Backbone as JSON, one array per atom type, in Angstrom:
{
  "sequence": "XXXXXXXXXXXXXXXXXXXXXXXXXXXXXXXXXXXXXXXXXXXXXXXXXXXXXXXXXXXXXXXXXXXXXXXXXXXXXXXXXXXXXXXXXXXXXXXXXXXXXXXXXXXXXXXXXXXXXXXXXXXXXXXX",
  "N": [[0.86, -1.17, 0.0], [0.62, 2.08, -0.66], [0.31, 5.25, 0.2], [-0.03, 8.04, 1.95], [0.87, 8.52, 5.4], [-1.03, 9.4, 7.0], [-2.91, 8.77, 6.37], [-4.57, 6.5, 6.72], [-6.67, 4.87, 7.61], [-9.14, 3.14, 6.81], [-7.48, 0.56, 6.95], [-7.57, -0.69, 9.04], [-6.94, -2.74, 11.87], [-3.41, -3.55, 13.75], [-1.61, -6.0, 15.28], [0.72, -5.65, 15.35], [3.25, -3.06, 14.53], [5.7, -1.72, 12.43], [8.56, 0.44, 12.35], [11.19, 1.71, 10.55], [13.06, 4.4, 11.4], [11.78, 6.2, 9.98], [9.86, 7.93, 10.48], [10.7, 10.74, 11.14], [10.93, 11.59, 8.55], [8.63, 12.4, 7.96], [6.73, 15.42, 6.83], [9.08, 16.69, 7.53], [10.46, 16.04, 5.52], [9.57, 17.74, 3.47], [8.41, 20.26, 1.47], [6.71, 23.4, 2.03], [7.98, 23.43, 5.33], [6.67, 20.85, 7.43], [7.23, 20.27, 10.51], [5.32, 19.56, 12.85], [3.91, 17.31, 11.56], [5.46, 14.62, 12.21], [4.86, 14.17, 14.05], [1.87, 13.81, 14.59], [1.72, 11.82, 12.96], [2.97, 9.52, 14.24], [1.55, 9.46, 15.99], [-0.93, 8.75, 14.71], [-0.46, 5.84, 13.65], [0.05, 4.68, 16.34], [-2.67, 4.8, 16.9], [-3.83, 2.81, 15.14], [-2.55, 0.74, 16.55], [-3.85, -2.24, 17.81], [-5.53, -2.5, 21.36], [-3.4, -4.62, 22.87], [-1.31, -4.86, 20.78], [1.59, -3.52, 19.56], [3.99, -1.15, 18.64], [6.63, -0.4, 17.54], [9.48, 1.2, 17.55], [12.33, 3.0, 15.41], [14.33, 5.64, 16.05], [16.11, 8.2, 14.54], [18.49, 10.31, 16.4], [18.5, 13.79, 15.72], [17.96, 14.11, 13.25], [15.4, 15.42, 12.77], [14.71, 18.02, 14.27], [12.61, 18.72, 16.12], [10.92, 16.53, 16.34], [12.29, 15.07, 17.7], [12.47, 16.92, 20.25], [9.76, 16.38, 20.57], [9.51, 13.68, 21.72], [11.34, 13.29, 24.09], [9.87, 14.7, 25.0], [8.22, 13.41, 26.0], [5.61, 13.2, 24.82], [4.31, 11.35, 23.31], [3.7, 8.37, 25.09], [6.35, 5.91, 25.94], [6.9, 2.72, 26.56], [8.91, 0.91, 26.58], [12.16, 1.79, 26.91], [15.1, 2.33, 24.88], [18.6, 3.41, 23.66], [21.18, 3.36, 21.34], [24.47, 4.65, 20.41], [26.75, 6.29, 18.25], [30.36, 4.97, 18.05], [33.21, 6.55, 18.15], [34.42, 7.28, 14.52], [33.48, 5.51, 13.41], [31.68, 2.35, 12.68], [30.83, 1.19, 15.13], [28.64, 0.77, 17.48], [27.35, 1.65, 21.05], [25.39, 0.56, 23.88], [23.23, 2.99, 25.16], [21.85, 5.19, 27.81], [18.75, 6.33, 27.06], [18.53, 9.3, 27.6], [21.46, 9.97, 27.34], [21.19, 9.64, 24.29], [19.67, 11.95, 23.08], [20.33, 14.99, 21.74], [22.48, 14.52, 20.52], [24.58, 14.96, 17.9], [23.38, 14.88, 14.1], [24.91, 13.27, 11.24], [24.89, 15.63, 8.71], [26.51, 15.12, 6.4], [27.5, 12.96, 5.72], [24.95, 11.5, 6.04], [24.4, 9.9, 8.04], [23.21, 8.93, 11.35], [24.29, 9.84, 14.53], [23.0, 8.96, 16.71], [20.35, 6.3, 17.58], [17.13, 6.13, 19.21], [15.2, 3.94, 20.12], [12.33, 2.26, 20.34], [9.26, 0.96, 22.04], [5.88, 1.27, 21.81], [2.81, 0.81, 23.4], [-0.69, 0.44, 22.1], [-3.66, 2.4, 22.26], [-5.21, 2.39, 25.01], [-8.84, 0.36, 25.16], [-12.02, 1.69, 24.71], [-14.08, 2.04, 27.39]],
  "CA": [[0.0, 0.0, 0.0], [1.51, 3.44, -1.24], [-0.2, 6.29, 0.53], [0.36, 9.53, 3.43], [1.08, 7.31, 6.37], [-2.13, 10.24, 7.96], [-4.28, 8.38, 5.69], [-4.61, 4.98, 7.12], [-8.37, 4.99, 8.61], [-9.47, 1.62, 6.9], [-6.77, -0.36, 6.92], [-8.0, -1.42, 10.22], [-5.77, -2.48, 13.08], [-2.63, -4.48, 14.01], [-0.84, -6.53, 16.68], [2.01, -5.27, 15.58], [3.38, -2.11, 13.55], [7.22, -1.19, 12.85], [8.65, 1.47, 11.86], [12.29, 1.99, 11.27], [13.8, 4.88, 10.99], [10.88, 6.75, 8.66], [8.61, 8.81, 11.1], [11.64, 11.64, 11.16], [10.98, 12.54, 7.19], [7.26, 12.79, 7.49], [6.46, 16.84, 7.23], [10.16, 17.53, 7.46], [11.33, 16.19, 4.42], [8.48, 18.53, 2.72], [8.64, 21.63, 1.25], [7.33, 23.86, 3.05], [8.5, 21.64, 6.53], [5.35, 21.02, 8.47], [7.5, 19.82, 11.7], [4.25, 18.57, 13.71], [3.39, 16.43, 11.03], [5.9, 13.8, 12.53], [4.41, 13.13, 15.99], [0.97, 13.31, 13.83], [1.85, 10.21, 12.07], [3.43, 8.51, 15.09], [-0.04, 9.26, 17.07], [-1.61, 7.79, 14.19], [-0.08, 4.65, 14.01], [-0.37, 3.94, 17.83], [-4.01, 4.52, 16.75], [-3.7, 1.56, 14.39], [-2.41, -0.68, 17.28], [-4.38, -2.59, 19.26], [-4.93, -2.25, 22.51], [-2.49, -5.61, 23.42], [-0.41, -4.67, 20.79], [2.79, -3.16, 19.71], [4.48, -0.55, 17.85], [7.88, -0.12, 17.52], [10.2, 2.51, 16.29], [13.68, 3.61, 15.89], [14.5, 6.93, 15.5], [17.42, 8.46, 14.0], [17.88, 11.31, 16.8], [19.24, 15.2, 15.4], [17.65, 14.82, 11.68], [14.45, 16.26, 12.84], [14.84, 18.54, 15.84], [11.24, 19.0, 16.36], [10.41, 15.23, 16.36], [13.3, 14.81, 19.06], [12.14, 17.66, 21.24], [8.08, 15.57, 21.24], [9.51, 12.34, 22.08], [11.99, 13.41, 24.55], [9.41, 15.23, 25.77], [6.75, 12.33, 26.29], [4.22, 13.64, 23.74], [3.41, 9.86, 23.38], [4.68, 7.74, 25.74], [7.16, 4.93, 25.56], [6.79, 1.43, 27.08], [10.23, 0.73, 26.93], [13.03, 2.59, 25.27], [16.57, 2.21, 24.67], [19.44, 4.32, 22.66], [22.56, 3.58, 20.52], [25.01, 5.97, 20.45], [27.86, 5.75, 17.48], [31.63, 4.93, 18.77], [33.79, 7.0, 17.19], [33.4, 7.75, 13.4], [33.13, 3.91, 12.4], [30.2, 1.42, 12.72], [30.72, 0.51, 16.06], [27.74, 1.24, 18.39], [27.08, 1.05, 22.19], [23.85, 1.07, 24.19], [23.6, 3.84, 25.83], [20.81, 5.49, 28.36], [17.91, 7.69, 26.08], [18.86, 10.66, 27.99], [22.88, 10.5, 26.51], [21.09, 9.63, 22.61], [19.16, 12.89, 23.27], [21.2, 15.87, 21.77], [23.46, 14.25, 19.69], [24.44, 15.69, 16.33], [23.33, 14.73, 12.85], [26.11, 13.74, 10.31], [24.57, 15.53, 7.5], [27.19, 15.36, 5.02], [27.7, 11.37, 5.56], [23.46, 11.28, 6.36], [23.57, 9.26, 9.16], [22.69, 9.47, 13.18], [24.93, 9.58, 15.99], [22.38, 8.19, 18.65], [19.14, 6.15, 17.54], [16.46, 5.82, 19.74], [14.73, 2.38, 20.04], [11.05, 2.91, 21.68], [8.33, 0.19, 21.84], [4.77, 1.71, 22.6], [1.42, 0.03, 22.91], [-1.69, 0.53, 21.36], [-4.51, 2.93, 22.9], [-6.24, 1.6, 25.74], [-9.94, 0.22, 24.76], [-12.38, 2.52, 25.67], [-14.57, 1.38, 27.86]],
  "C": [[0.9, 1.23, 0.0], [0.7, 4.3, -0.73], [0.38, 7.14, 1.93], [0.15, 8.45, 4.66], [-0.24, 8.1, 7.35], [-3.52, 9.89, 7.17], [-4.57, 6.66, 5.56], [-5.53, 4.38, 7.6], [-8.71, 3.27, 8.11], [-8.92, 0.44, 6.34], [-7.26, -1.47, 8.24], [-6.69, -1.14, 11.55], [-4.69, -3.13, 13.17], [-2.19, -4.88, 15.19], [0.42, -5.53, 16.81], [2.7, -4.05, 14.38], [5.01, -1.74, 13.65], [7.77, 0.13, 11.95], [10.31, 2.31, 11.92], [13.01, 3.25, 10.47], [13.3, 6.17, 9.76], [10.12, 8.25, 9.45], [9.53, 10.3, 11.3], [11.35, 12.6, 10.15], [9.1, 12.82, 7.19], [7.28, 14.37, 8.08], [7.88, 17.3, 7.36], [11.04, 17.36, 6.52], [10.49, 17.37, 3.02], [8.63, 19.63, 2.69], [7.14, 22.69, 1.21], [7.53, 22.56, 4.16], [7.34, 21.74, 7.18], [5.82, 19.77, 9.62], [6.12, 18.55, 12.18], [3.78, 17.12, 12.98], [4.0, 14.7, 11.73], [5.24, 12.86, 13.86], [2.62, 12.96, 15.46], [0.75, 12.03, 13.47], [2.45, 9.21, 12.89], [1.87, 8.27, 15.76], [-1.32, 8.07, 15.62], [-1.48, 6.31, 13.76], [0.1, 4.07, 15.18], [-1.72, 3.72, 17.72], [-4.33, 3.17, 16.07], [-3.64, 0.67, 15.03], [-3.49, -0.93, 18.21], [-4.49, -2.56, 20.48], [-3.67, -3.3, 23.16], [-1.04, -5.74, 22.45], [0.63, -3.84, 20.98], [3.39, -2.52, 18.78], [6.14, -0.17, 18.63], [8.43, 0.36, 16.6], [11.4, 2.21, 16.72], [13.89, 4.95, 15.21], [15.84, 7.3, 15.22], [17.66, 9.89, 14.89], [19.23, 12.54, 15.64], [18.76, 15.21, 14.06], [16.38, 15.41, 11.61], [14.28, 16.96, 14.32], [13.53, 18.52, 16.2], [10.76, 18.02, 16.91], [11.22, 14.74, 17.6], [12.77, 15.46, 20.15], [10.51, 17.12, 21.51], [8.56, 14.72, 21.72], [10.19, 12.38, 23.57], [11.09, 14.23, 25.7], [7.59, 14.81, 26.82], [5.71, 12.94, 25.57], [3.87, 12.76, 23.28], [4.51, 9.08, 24.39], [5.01, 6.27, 25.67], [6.58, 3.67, 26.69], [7.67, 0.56, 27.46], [10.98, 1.27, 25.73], [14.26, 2.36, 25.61], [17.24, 3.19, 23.75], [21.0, 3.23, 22.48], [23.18, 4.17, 20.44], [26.57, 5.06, 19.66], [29.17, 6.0, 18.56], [32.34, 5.82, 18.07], [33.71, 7.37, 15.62], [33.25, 6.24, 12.44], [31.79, 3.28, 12.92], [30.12, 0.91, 14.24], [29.94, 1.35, 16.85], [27.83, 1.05, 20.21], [25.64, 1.49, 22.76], [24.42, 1.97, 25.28], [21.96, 4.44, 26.53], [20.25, 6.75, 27.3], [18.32, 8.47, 26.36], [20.22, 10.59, 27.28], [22.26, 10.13, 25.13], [20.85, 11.37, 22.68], [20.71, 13.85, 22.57], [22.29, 15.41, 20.95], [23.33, 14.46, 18.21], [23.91, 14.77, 15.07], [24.42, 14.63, 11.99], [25.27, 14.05, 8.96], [25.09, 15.43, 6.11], [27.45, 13.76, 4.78], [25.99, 10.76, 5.87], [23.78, 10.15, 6.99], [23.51, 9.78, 10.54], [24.21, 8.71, 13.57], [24.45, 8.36, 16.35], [21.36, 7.69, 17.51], [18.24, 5.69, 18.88], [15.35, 4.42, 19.03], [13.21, 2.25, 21.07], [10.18, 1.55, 21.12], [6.79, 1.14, 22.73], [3.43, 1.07, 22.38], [0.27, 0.7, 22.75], [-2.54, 1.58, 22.48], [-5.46, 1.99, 23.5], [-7.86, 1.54, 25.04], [-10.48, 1.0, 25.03], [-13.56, 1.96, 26.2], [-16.12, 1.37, 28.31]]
}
């Protein structure tokens, strides 16, 4: 399926939704940038999950400041999260606590992340 990830209404629902590494360019790879659009399209894919399931992301942090400063700032909240944080300027990673991914630069001339964030969040409670 090829469409605006804010136009997903009857697809229905899932157990499980992933998402790696994408929810960064929504609204900020767009000309003009419509920032919010990012935590938009995250809220709407938690909408998608079930209540028992599971969405999981990874984020690339520093290529959308905006999208860093919602998450960081619980504007949906996590279930369990973890960070990566690059070693030096080669491939070697370590885990590292969310708070040290936070804040770490963007290589935009080699386009990749420092730090990624690693978040699992579940579905909106039923309502009852």
């Amino acid at each position: 399926v090829n469409r605006d990830i804010l136009d997903l209404g009857e697809l229905g629902s899932f157990d499980l939704i992933v998402a790696i590494s994408t929810l960064e360019h929504v609204g900020w790879d767009e000309h003009p940038r419509r920032p919010e659009r990012a935590l938009e399209a995250l809220r709407e894919l938690r909408a998608r999950v079930r209540p028992a399931g599971r969405l999981v992301i990874t984020h690339p942090v520093g290529y959308n400041p905006a999208f860093d400063d919602a998450l960081r700032e619980g504007a949906v909240p996590f279930v369990h999260a973890g960070a990566l944080r690059r070693v030096g300027g080669g491939t070697r990673w370590r885990q590292v606590p969310v708070e040290e991914a936070w804040g770490a630069p963007y290589d935009f001339l080699l386009y990749s992340a420092r730090a990624v964030v690693i978040a699992e969040l579940r579905g909106e409670p039923a309502a009852q």
